[in-house]
Amino acid sequence: MIKELYIKNYTLIEELHIEFHSGFSVITGETGAGKSIILGAVSLLLGQRADSKAIQEGKDKCIVEAHFSFEDRSAEKFFAENELEYDIDDCIIRRELNISGKSRAFINDTPVPLSLLKDIGEKLMDIHSQHQNLLLNNEDFQLNVVDIIADDVEDLKEYKVLYDEYRTATKALSALERSVNTTNDNLDFLRFQYDELTKAALQDGEQETLEEESKAMAHVEDIKSSLYSARQLFDGDDNTQGVLSAMSAISSQLFAIKDIHKKAEELSERTESTLIELQDISREVSNMLEDIDFDPERMEFVNQRLDLIYTLEKKYKCEDISALNAFLDEISAKLSASDTSDLDIEAARKKADECKLRAFAKAEKLTAKRFTAAKKIEENMQSRLVPLGIPNIRFAVEIEDKDMDEKGKDRITFMFSANKNARLQPASQIASGGEIARVMLSLKAMIGNMVKLPTIIFDEIDTGVSGAVAEMMGIIMAEMGRDGRQVISITHLPQIAALGSAQYKVYKEDDFFTTKTHMKELSQEERIQEIATMLSGSVVTDEAISNAKALLNV
């Protein structure tokens, strides 16, 4: 529950420090005094959006801080998972907002993201403002109420696992069907590509070999001329001595003196070695010259083959033959997959059907629990709403089938009728504002013990009611505030204010320059005066004082 609240520089609040108690407390004050400001500050601690305009004029930042306590150790796991210091008796939550618009949040002096404030806020407090009455038109809210009464948390977790498996299997089936359909649509084109590339029978390295051969054939005359000239230089002719003859003569001369001139021996050996190498080169040149011949048919084949390779590379956007062959392998795999696609789809469809059956069976169990809970809700709401001034109330929980989603297969609608013989209709469509307020209070009271939320704040839930009905609503809230729970009601009704074990007043003070909002806990005498004012207005009569004392049992 909330134990202390500190607010500084927030809209009309310069500085406020107030303590709260367990049980049922009320907050009163004139319209416009600033009760909504207090509520807005508390909402910041629960992770609501902050606006720098809320900072008091002339100040750099505002601060909202509260001390909470836990009734049990159920939140300890949350603190451990988020590496936060845990104290069951004192959890400090703080929110700071700078004029620049930057907001900072802290739990026990540790900076935390806003999402973490929202998570911890759900464990600490529920603020029921007037706009929350609109939840009566929200299918998820109505389903959540039924699930709370059904106490089906574990069943929902198990169903969610099965539903996720079904959804995953369904997505996999759809993806496979799309892939197969795409492949089938392109099957003829894939076969054409496969045939074209297969017929080409391209070999790795073939392109480089053909390009080299093409280049050689394009310069065959130049090659032959150079080889012929080289052979002439080696062999010589009638007018000139060839290189081989000259080298042979040199070798003979050096060989002749190697025994009598030691240095000539080495030169003789080197010359002999060079002569052998030149003779070998001469034979290679002669052989190449004999082999070189222009073959027009071969030239045409090479050029046509290269044209085919270049065309295919451009057509399929591949850099070389290796890439073309890899693309051929890819096409082959797709064609092979198409041969087994029907079997694959059948297997995927079977798996999806099996997952759906398992999820549906669990959803059926959820539905059965919800029907049982619906009967309890109908009986409970009947007994709660009759004393709240709706004697002819009929309240029903309508459960209809719908397509499965992550919460099951049930559509929940709260049906309502306040008049005899009038047909049941959705509560959100026909209930008046006062009736909706009573319905929502009854729902909150009914689920309060199941949820075990430490603090509930009702913001003028009594709108549209008065007299005995207002008193009964106050009694319900007071009952909710027992057993250690904290219930706080912001109210304009003296019947409800008198039922609080503690009462706080929100008021404004004006001076020449500013208007400031304050809040204080009232003493017994101050409560009498405040409730008397609520009964009679600005002029407090003796009769109003007596009535206030009677309401307070003093």
Coordinates of N, CA and C in Angstrom, one line a residue, residues 123-342:
K123 N 1.5 -4.1 -9.8 CA 1.5 -4.9 -8.6 C 1.1 -4.1 -7.3
L124 N 1.1 -2.7 -7.5 CA 0.9 -1.9 -6.3 C -0.4 -1.2 -6.2
M125 N -1.0 -0.8 -7.4 CA -2.1 0.1 -7.3 C -3.0 0.0 -8.5
D126 N -4.3 0.2 -8.3 CA -5.3 0.3 -9.4 C -6.0 1.6 -9.2
I127 N -5.9 2.5 -10.2 CA -6.7 3.8 -10.1 C -7.9 3.6 -11.0
H128 N -9.1 3.7 -10.3 CA -10.3 3.6 -11.1 C -10.9 5.0 -11.3
S129 N -10.6 5.6 -12.4 CA -11.1 7.0 -12.7 C -12.4 6.8 -13.5
Q130 N -13.1 7.9 -13.7 CA -14.4 7.8 -14.4 C -14.3 7.3 -15.8
H131 N -13.1 7.6 -16.5 CA -13.0 7.1 -17.8 C -12.9 5.5 -17.9
Q132 N -12.5 4.9 -16.7 CA -12.4 3.5 -16.7 C -13.8 2.8 -16.8
N133 N -14.8 3.6 -16.5 CA -16.2 3.0 -16.7 C -16.4 2.6 -18.2
L134 N -15.6 3.2 -19.1 CA -15.7 2.8 -20.5 C -15.2 1.4 -20.7
L135 N -14.4 0.8 -19.7 CA -14.0 -0.6 -19.8 C -15.1 -1.6 -20.0
L136 N -16.3 -1.1 -19.5 CA -17.5 -2.0 -19.6 C -17.8 -2.3 -21.0
N137 N -17.2 -1.5 -22.0 CA -17.5 -1.7 -23.4 C -16.3 -2.4 -24.0
N138 N -15.3 -2.8 -23.2 CA -14.1 -3.5 -23.7 C -14.1 -5.0 -23.5
E139 N -14.1 -5.7 -24.6 CA -14.2 -7.1 -24.5 C -13.1 -7.8 -23.7
D140 N -11.9 -7.3 -23.8 CA -10.8 -7.8 -23.0 C -11.0 -7.7 -21.5
F141 N -11.5 -6.5 -21.1 CA -11.8 -6.3 -19.7 C -12.8 -7.3 -19.2
Q142 N -13.9 -7.4 -19.9 CA -14.9 -8.4 -19.5 C -14.4 -9.8 -19.4
L143 N -13.6 -10.2 -20.4 CA -13.0 -11.5 -20.4 C -12.0 -11.7 -19.2
N144 N -11.3 -10.6 -18.9 CA -10.4 -10.6 -17.8 C -11.1 -10.8 -16.4
V145 N -12.2 -10.2 -16.3 CA -13.0 -10.3 -15.1 C -13.5 -11.8 -14.9
V146 N -14.0 -12.4 -16.0 CA -14.4 -13.8 -15.9 C -13.2 -14.7 -15.6
D147 N -12.1 -14.4 -16.2 CA -10.9 -15.3 -16.0 C -10.4 -15.2 -14.5
I148 N -10.5 -14.0 -13.9 CA -10.1 -13.8 -12.5 C -11.0 -14.7 -11.6
I149 N -12.3 -14.6 -11.9 CA -13.2 -15.4 -11.1 C -13.1 -16.9 -11.4
A150 N -12.7 -17.2 -12.6 CA -12.5 -18.6 -13.0 C -11.2 -19.2 -12.4
D151 N -10.3 -18.3 -12.0 CA -9.0 -18.7 -11.5 C -8.3 -19.6 -12.4
D152 N -8.2 -19.2 -13.7 CA -7.7 -20.1 -14.7 C -6.3 -19.7 -15.3
V153 N -5.5 -19.1 -14.4 CA -4.2 -18.5 -14.9 C -3.4 -19.6 -15.5
E154 N -3.3 -20.8 -14.8 CA -2.4 -21.9 -15.3 C -3.0 -22.4 -16.6
D155 N -4.3 -22.6 -16.6 CA -4.9 -23.1 -17.9 C -4.7 -22.1 -19.0
L156 N -4.7 -20.8 -18.8 CA -4.4 -19.8 -19.8 C -3.0 -19.9 -20.3
K157 N -2.1 -20.2 -19.4 CA -0.6 -20.3 -19.7 C -0.5 -21.5 -20.6
E158 N -1.1 -22.7 -20.2 CA -1.0 -23.9 -21.0 C -1.6 -23.7 -22.4
Y159 N -2.8 -23.0 -22.4 CA -3.4 -22.8 -23.7 C -2.6 -21.9 -24.6
K160 N -2.0 -20.9 -24.0 CA -1.1 -19.9 -24.8 C 0.0 -20.7 -25.5
V161 N 0.6 -21.6 -24.8 CA 1.7 -22.4 -25.4 C 1.2 -23.2 -26.6
L162 N 0.0 -23.8 -26.4 CA -0.5 -24.6 -27.5 C -1.0 -23.8 -28.6
Y163 N -1.5 -22.6 -28.3 CA -2.0 -21.7 -29.4 C -0.8 -21.1 -30.1
D164 N 0.3 -20.8 -29.5 CA 1.5 -20.4 -30.1 C 2.0 -21.4 -31.1
E165 N 2.0 -22.7 -30.6 CA 2.5 -23.8 -31.5 C 1.6 -23.9 -32.7
Y166 N 0.3 -23.8 -32.5 CA -0.7 -23.8 -33.6 C -0.4 -22.6 -34.6
R167 N -0.2 -21.4 -34.1 CA 0.0 -20.3 -34.9 C 1.3 -20.4 -35.7
T168 N 2.3 -20.9 -35.0 CA 3.6 -21.2 -35.7 C 3.5 -22.2 -36.8
A169 N 2.8 -23.3 -36.5 CA 2.5 -24.3 -37.6 C 1.7 -23.8 -38.7
T170 N 0.8 -22.9 -38.4 CA -0.1 -22.3 -39.5 C 0.7 -21.4 -40.4
K171 N 1.6 -20.6 -39.7 CA 2.5 -19.7 -40.5 C 3.4 -20.5 -41.4
A172 N 4.0 -21.6 -40.8 CA 4.9 -22.4 -41.6 C 4.2 -23.0 -42.8
L173 N 2.9 -23.4 -42.6 CA 2.1 -24.0 -43.7 C 1.9 -22.9 -44.8
S174 N 1.5 -21.7 -44.4 CA 1.2 -20.6 -45.3 C 2.5 -20.3 -46.1
A175 N 3.6 -20.2 -45.4 CA 4.9 -19.9 -46.1 C 5.2 -20.9 -47.1
L176 N 5.0 -22.2 -46.8 CA 5.3 -23.3 -47.7 C 4.4 -23.3 -48.9
E177 N 3.1 -23.0 -48.7 CA 2.2 -22.9 -49.8 C 2.5 -21.8 -50.7
R178 N 2.9 -20.6 -50.1 CA 3.3 -19.5 -51.0 C 4.5 -19.8 -51.8
S179 N 5.5 -20.5 -51.1 CA 6.7 -20.9 -51.8 C 6.4 -21.8 -53.0
V180 N 5.6 -22.8 -52.7 CA 5.3 -23.8 -53.7 C 4.5 -23.2 -54.8
N181 N 3.5 -22.3 -54.5 CA 2.8 -21.7 -55.5 C 3.6 -20.8 -56.4
T182 N 4.6 -20.1 -55.8 CA 5.5 -19.3 -56.6 C 6.3 -20.2 -57.5
T183 N 6.8 -21.3 -57.0 CA 7.6 -22.2 -57.8 C 6.8 -22.8 -58.9
N184 N 5.6 -23.2 -58.6 CA 4.7 -23.8 -59.6 C 4.4 -22.8 -60.7
D185 N 4.2 -21.6 -60.3 CA 3.9 -20.5 -61.3 C 5.1 -20.4 -62.3
N186 N 6.3 -20.6 -61.8 CA 7.5 -20.4 -62.6 C 8.1 -21.7 -63.1
L187 N 7.3 -22.8 -62.9 CA 7.9 -24.1 -63.2 C 8.4 -24.2 -64.6
D188 N 7.6 -23.8 -65.6 CA 7.9 -23.9 -67.0 C 9.2 -23.1 -67.3
F189 N 9.3 -21.9 -66.6 CA 10.4 -21.0 -66.8 C 11.7 -21.7 -66.2
L190 N 11.5 -22.3 -65.0 CA 12.6 -23.0 -64.4 C 13.1 -24.1 -65.2
R191 N 12.2 -24.9 -65.8 CA 12.6 -26.0 -66.7 C 13.3 -25.5 -67.9
F192 N 12.9 -24.4 -68.5 CA 13.6 -23.8 -69.6 C 15.0 -23.4 -69.2
Q193 N 15.2 -22.8 -68.1 CA 16.5 -22.4 -67.6 C 17.4 -23.6 -67.4
Y194 N 16.8 -24.6 -66.8 CA 17.5 -25.8 -66.5 C 18.0 -26.5 -67.8
D195 N 17.1 -26.6 -68.8 CA 17.4 -27.2 -70.0 C 18.5 -26.4 -70.8
E196 N 18.4 -25.1 -70.7 CA 19.3 -24.2 -71.4 C 20.8 -24.4 -70.9
L197 N 20.8 -24.4 -69.5 CA 22.2 -24.5 -68.9 C 22.7 -25.9 -68.9
T198 N 21.8 -26.9 -68.9 CA 22.3 -28.2 -69.0 C 22.8 -28.5 -70.3
K199 N 22.1 -28.1 -71.4 CA 22.5 -28.3 -72.7 C 23.9 -27.6 -73.0
A200 N 24.1 -26.5 -72.4 CA 25.4 -25.7 -72.6 C 26.6 -26.6 -72.1
A201 N 26.4 -27.4 -71.0 CA 27.4 -28.3 -70.5 C 28.7 -27.5 -70.2
L202 N 28.6 -26.5 -69.5 CA 29.8 -25.6 -69.2 C 30.7 -26.3 -68.2
Q203 N 32.0 -26.2 -68.5 CA 33.0 -26.8 -67.6 C 33.8 -25.6 -66.9
D204 N 34.1 -25.8 -65.7 CA 35.0 -24.8 -65.0 C 36.3 -24.7 -65.7
G205 N 36.8 -23.5 -65.9 CA 38.0 -23.2 -66.6 C 38.0 -23.2 -68.1
E206 N 36.8 -23.6 -68.6 CA 36.7 -23.6 -70.1 C 36.8 -22.3 -70.7
Q207 N 36.2 -21.3 -70.1 CA 36.2 -19.9 -70.7 C 37.6 -19.4 -70.9
E208 N 38.5 -19.5 -69.8 CA 39.8 -19.0 -69.9 C 40.6 -19.7 -71.0
T209 N 40.4 -21.1 -71.2 CA 41.1 -21.8 -72.2 C 40.7 -21.4 -73.6
L210 N 39.4 -21.2 -73.8 CA 38.9 -20.8 -75.1 C 39.3 -19.4 -75.5
E211 N 39.3 -18.5 -74.5 CA 39.8 -17.1 -74.7 C 41.2 -17.1 -75.2
E212 N 42.0 -17.9 -74.5 CA 43.5 -18.0 -74.9 C 43.6 -18.5 -76.3
E213 N 42.9 -19.6 -76.7 CA 42.9 -20.2 -78.0 C 42.4 -19.2 -79.1
S214 N 41.4 -18.4 -78.8 CA 40.8 -17.5 -79.7 C 41.8 -16.4 -80.0
K215 N 42.5 -15.9 -79.0 CA 43.5 -14.9 -79.1 C 44.7 -15.4 -80.0
A216 N 45.1 -16.6 -79.8 CA 46.2 -17.2 -80.6 C 45.8 -17.3 -82.1
M217 N 44.6 -17.8 -82.4 CA 44.1 -18.0 -83.8 C 44.0 -16.6 -84.5
A218 N 43.6 -15.6 -83.7 CA 43.4 -14.3 -84.3 C 44.8 -13.7 -84.8
H219 N 45.9 -14.2 -84.3 CA 47.2 -13.7 -84.6 C 48.1 -14.8 -85.2
V220 N 47.5 -15.7 -85.9 CA 48.3 -16.9 -86.3 C 49.4 -16.5 -87.3
E221 N 49.2 -15.6 -88.2 CA 50.2 -15.2 -89.2 C 51.4 -14.5 -88.5
D222 N 51.1 -13.7 -87.5 CA 52.2 -13.0 -86.8 C 53.0 -14.0 -86.0
I223 N 52.3 -15.0 -85.5 CA 53.0 -16.1 -84.7 C 53.9 -16.9 -85.6
K224 N 53.4 -17.3 -86.8 CA 54.2 -18.1 -87.7 C 55.4 -17.3 -88.3
S225 N 55.2 -16.0 -88.5 CA 56.3 -15.2 -89.1 C 57.4 -15.1 -88.0
S226 N 57.0 -14.9 -86.8 CA 58.1 -14.8 -85.7 C 58.8 -16.1 -85.5
L227 N 58.0 -17.2 -85.5 CA 58.7 -18.5 -85.3 C 59.6 -18.8 -86.5
Y228 N 59.2 -18.5 -87.7 CA 60.0 -18.8 -88.9 C 61.3 -18.0 -88.8
S229 N 61.2 -16.7 -88.5 CA 62.4 -15.9 -88.3 C 63.3 -16.4 -87.3
A230 N 62.8 -16.9 -86.2 CA 63.6 -17.4 -85.1 C 64.3 -18.6 -85.5
R231 N 63.6 -19.5 -86.3 CA 64.3 -20.7 -86.8 C 65.4 -20.4 -87.7
Q232 N 65.2 -19.4 -88.6 CA 66.2 -18.9 -89.5 C 67.5 -18.4 -88.8
L233 N 67.3 -17.7 -87.7 CA 68.4 -17.2 -86.9 C 69.1 -18.4 -86.2
F234 N 68.4 -19.4 -85.8 CA 69.1 -20.5 -85.2 C 69.9 -21.3 -86.3
D235 N 69.3 -21.6 -87.5 CA 69.9 -22.4 -88.4 C 70.8 -21.7 -89.4
G236 N 70.5 -20.4 -89.7 CA 71.2 -19.7 -90.8 C 70.7 -20.1 -92.2
D237 N 71.3 -19.4 -93.2 CA 71.0 -19.8 -94.6 C 72.3 -19.7 -95.4
D238 N 72.1 -19.6 -96.7 CA 73.3 -19.6 -97.6 C 74.2 -18.4 -97.3
N239 N 73.7 -17.3 -96.9 CA 74.5 -16.1 -96.7 C 74.9 -15.8 -95.3
T240 N 74.3 -16.4 -94.4 CA 74.6 -16.1 -92.9 C 74.8 -17.4 -92.2
Q241 N 75.6 -17.3 -91.1 CA 75.8 -18.4 -90.2 C 74.8 -18.3 -89.1
G242 N 74.2 -19.5 -88.8 CA 73.2 -19.5 -87.8 C 73.8 -19.5 -86.4
V243 N 72.9 -19.2 -85.4 CA 73.3 -19.1 -84.0 C 73.9 -20.4 -83.5
L244 N 73.3 -21.5 -83.9 CA 73.8 -22.8 -83.5 C 75.2 -23.1 -84.0
S245 N 75.4 -22.8 -85.2 CA 76.7 -23.0 -85.8 C 77.8 -22.2 -85.2
A246 N 77.4 -20.9 -84.9 CA 78.4 -20.0 -84.2 C 78.7 -20.5 -82.8
M247 N 77.6 -20.9 -82.1 CA 77.9 -21.4 -80.7 C 78.7 -22.7 -80.7
S248 N 78.4 -23.5 -81.7 CA 79.2 -24.8 -81.8 C 80.7 -24.5 -82.1
A249 N 81.0 -23.5 -82.9 CA 82.4 -23.1 -83.2 C 83.0 -22.5 -82.0
I250 N 82.3 -21.7 -81.3 CA 82.8 -21.1 -80.0 C 83.2 -22.2 -79.0
S251 N 82.2 -23.2 -78.9 CA 82.4 -24.2 -77.9 C 83.7 -25.1 -78.3
S252 N 83.9 -25.3 -79.6 CA 85.0 -26.1 -80.0 C 86.4 -25.4 -79.7
Q253 N 86.4 -24.1 -79.9 CA 87.6 -23.3 -79.7 C 88.0 -23.3 -78.2
L254 N 87.0 -23.1 -77.4 CA 87.2 -23.1 -75.9 C 87.6 -24.5 -75.4
F255 N 87.0 -25.5 -76.0 CA 87.3 -26.9 -75.6 C 88.7 -27.3 -75.9
A256 N 89.2 -26.7 -77.0 CA 90.6 -27.0 -77.5 C 91.7 -26.5 -76.5
I257 N 91.4 -25.5 -75.8 CA 92.4 -24.9 -74.9 C 92.1 -25.1 -73.4
K258 N 91.1 -25.9 -73.1 CA 90.7 -26.0 -71.7 C 91.8 -26.7 -70.9
D259 N 92.6 -27.6 -71.5 CA 93.6 -28.3 -70.8 C 94.8 -27.5 -70.6
I260 N 95.0 -26.5 -71.4 CA 96.3 -25.7 -71.3 C 96.0 -24.3 -70.7
H261 N 94.7 -24.0 -70.6 CA 94.4 -22.7 -70.0 C 93.2 -23.0 -69.0
K262 N 93.6 -22.9 -67.7 CA 92.6 -23.4 -66.7 C 91.3 -22.6 -66.7
K263 N 91.4 -21.3 -66.9 CA 90.2 -20.5 -66.9 C 89.3 -20.8 -68.1
A264 N 89.8 -21.3 -69.2 CA 89.0 -21.6 -70.4 C 88.1 -22.8 -70.1
E265 N 88.5 -23.7 -69.1 CA 87.8 -24.9 -68.9 C 86.3 -24.6 -68.4
E266 N 86.2 -23.6 -67.5 CA 84.9 -23.2 -67.0 C 84.1 -22.6 -68.1
L267 N 84.7 -21.8 -68.9 CA 84.0 -21.1 -70.0 C 83.5 -22.2 -71.1
S268 N 84.3 -23.2 -71.3 CA 84.0 -24.3 -72.2 C 82.8 -25.0 -71.7
E269 N 82.7 -25.3 -70.4 CA 81.6 -26.0 -69.9 C 80.3 -25.2 -70.0
R270 N 80.4 -23.9 -69.7 CA 79.3 -23.0 -69.8 C 78.8 -22.9 -71.2
T271 N 79.7 -22.8 -72.1 CA 79.3 -22.7 -73.5 C 78.6 -23.9 -74.0
E272 N 79.1 -25.1 -73.6 CA 78.5 -26.4 -74.0 C 77.1 -26.4 -73.5
S273 N 76.9 -26.0 -72.2 CA 75.6 -26.0 -71.6 C 74.6 -25.1 -72.4
T274 N 75.1 -23.9 -72.7 CA 74.3 -23.0 -73.5 C 73.9 -23.5 -74.8
L275 N 74.9 -24.2 -75.5 CA 74.6 -24.8 -76.8 C 73.5 -25.8 -76.7
I276 N 73.6 -26.6 -75.7 CA 72.5 -27.7 -75.5 C 71.2 -27.0 -75.3
E277 N 71.1 -26.0 -74.5 CA 69.8 -25.3 -74.3 C 69.3 -24.6 -75.6
L278 N 70.2 -24.0 -76.4 CA 69.8 -23.4 -77.6 C 69.3 -24.4 -78.6
Q279 N 70.0 -25.6 -78.6 CA 69.5 -26.6 -79.5 C 68.1 -27.1 -79.2
D280 N 67.9 -27.2 -77.9 CA 66.5 -27.6 -77.4 C 65.5 -26.6 -77.8
I281 N 65.8 -25.3 -77.6 CA 64.9 -24.2 -78.0 C 64.6 -24.2 -79.5
S282 N 65.7 -24.5 -80.2 CA 65.5 -24.5 -81.7 C 64.5 -25.6 -82.1
R283 N 64.7 -26.8 -81.5 CA 63.7 -27.9 -81.8 C 62.3 -27.5 -81.4
E284 N 62.1 -26.8 -80.3 CA 60.8 -26.4 -79.8 C 60.2 -25.4 -80.8
V285 N 61.0 -24.5 -81.3 CA 60.5 -23.5 -82.3 C 60.1 -24.2 -83.6
S286 N 60.9 -25.2 -84.0 CA 60.6 -25.9 -85.2 C 59.3 -26.7 -85.1
N287 N 59.1 -27.3 -83.9 CA 57.9 -28.1 -83.7 C 56.7 -27.1 -83.6
M288 N 56.8 -26.0 -83.0 CA 55.7 -25.1 -82.9 C 55.3 -24.6 -84.3
L289 N 56.4 -24.3 -85.1 CA 56.1 -23.8 -86.4 C 55.4 -24.9 -87.3
E290 N 55.7 -26.1 -87.1 CA 55.0 -27.2 -87.8 C 53.6 -27.4 -87.3
D291 N 53.4 -27.1 -86.0 CA 52.0 -27.3 -85.4 C 51.1 -26.1 -85.7
I292 N 51.6 -24.9 -85.9 CA 50.8 -23.8 -86.1 C 50.1 -23.9 -87.5
D293 N 48.7 -23.8 -87.4 CA 48.0 -23.9 -88.7 C 46.7 -23.2 -88.4
F294 N 46.2 -22.5 -89.3 CA 44.9 -21.8 -89.2 C 43.7 -22.8 -89.6
D295 N 42.8 -23.0 -88.6 CA 41.6 -23.9 -88.9 C 40.4 -23.0 -88.8
P296 N 39.8 -22.6 -89.9 CA 38.6 -21.8 -89.8 C 37.5 -22.4 -89.1
E297 N 37.3 -23.7 -89.2 CA 36.2 -24.4 -88.5 C 36.4 -24.3 -87.0
R298 N 37.6 -24.5 -86.5 CA 37.9 -24.4 -85.1 C 37.7 -23.0 -84.6
M299 N 38.1 -22.1 -85.4 CA 38.0 -20.6 -85.1 C 36.5 -20.3 -84.9
E300 N 35.7 -20.8 -85.8 CA 34.2 -20.5 -85.7 C 33.7 -21.2 -84.4
F301 N 34.1 -22.4 -84.1 CA 33.6 -23.2 -83.0 C 33.9 -22.4 -81.7
V302 N 35.2 -22.0 -81.6 CA 35.7 -21.3 -80.4 C 34.9 -20.0 -80.2
N303 N 34.7 -19.2 -81.2 CA 34.0 -18.0 -81.1 C 32.5 -18.2 -80.8
Q304 N 31.9 -19.2 -81.4 CA 30.5 -19.5 -81.0 C 30.4 -19.9 -79.6
R305 N 31.3 -20.7 -79.1 CA 31.3 -21.2 -77.7 C 31.5 -20.0 -76.8
L306 N 32.4 -19.1 -77.1 CA 32.6 -18.0 -76.2 C 31.3 -17.1 -76.2
D307 N 30.7 -16.9 -77.4 CA 29.5 -16.1 -77.5 C 28.4 -16.7 -76.6
L308 N 28.3 -18.0 -76.6 CA 27.3 -18.7 -75.8 C 27.6 -18.4 -74.3
I309 N 28.8 -18.5 -73.9 CA 29.2 -18.3 -72.5 C 28.9 -16.9 -72.1
Y310 N 29.3 -15.9 -72.9 CA 29.1 -14.5 -72.6 C 27.6 -14.2 -72.5
T311 N 26.8 -14.8 -73.4 CA 25.4 -14.5 -73.4 C 24.7 -15.0 -72.2
L312 N 25.1 -16.3 -71.8 CA 24.5 -16.9 -70.6 C 24.9 -16.1 -69.3
E313 N 26.2 -15.6 -69.2 CA 26.6 -14.9 -68.1 C 25.9 -13.6 -67.9
K314 N 25.6 -12.9 -69.1 CA 24.9 -11.7 -69.0 C 23.4 -11.9 -68.7
K315 N 22.9 -12.9 -69.3 CA 21.5 -13.2 -69.1 C 21.1 -13.6 -67.7
Y316 N 22.0 -14.4 -67.0 CA 21.7 -14.8 -65.6 C 22.5 -14.0 -64.6
K317 N 23.2 -12.9 -65.1 CA 23.9 -12.0 -64.2 C 24.9 -12.8 -63.3
C318 N 25.7 -13.6 -64.0 CA 26.8 -14.4 -63.4 C 28.1 -13.9 -63.9
E319 N 29.1 -13.9 -63.0 CA 30.4 -13.4 -63.3 C 31.2 -14.4 -64.2
D320 N 31.0 -15.7 -63.9 CA 31.8 -16.7 -64.6 C 31.1 -18.0 -64.7
I321 N 31.7 -19.0 -65.3 CA 31.1 -20.3 -65.4 C 30.8 -21.0 -64.1
S322 N 31.6 -20.8 -63.1 CA 31.3 -21.4 -61.8 C 30.0 -20.9 -61.2
A323 N 29.8 -19.6 -61.4 CA 28.5 -19.0 -60.9 C 27.3 -19.5 -61.7
L324 N 27.5 -19.7 -63.0 CA 26.4 -20.3 -63.8 C 26.1 -21.7 -63.4
N325 N 27.1 -22.5 -63.1 CA 26.9 -23.9 -62.6 C 26.2 -23.9 -61.2
A326 N 26.6 -22.9 -60.4 CA 25.9 -22.8 -59.0 C 24.5 -22.5 -59.2
F327 N 24.2 -21.6 -60.2 CA 22.8 -21.2 -60.4 C 22.0 -22.4 -61.0
L328 N 22.7 -23.2 -61.8 CA 22.0 -24.5 -62.3 C 21.7 -25.4 -61.2
D329 N 22.6 -25.5 -60.2 CA 22.4 -26.4 -59.0 C 21.1 -25.9 -58.3
E330 N 21.0 -24.6 -58.1 CA 19.9 -24.0 -57.4 C 18.6 -24.3 -58.1
I331 N 18.6 -24.2 -59.4 CA 17.3 -24.5 -60.2 C 17.0 -25.9 -60.0
S332 N 18.0 -26.8 -60.1 CA 17.8 -28.2 -60.0 C 17.2 -28.6 -58.6
A333 N 17.6 -27.9 -57.6 CA 17.1 -28.1 -56.2 C 15.6 -27.7 -56.2
K334 N 15.3 -26.6 -56.8 CA 13.9 -26.1 -56.8 C 13.0 -27.1 -57.5
L335 N 13.5 -27.6 -58.7 CA 12.7 -28.6 -59.4 C 12.5 -29.9 -58.7
S336 N 13.6 -30.3 -58.0 CA 13.5 -31.5 -57.2 C 12.5 -31.3 -56.0
A337 N 12.5 -30.1 -55.4 CA 11.5 -29.8 -54.3 C 10.1 -29.8 -54.8
S338 N 9.9 -29.3 -56.0 CA 8.6 -29.3 -56.6 C 8.0 -30.7 -56.8
D339 N 8.9 -31.6 -56.9 CA 8.4 -33.0 -57.1 C 7.8 -33.6 -55.8
T340 N 8.3 -33.0 -54.6 CA 7.8 -33.5 -53.3 C 7.0 -32.5 -52.6
S341 N 6.6 -31.4 -53.3 CA 5.9 -30.3 -52.6 C 4.6 -30.7 -52.1
D342 N 3.8 -31.5 -52.8 CA 2.5 -31.9 -52.3 C 2.6 -32.7 -51.0

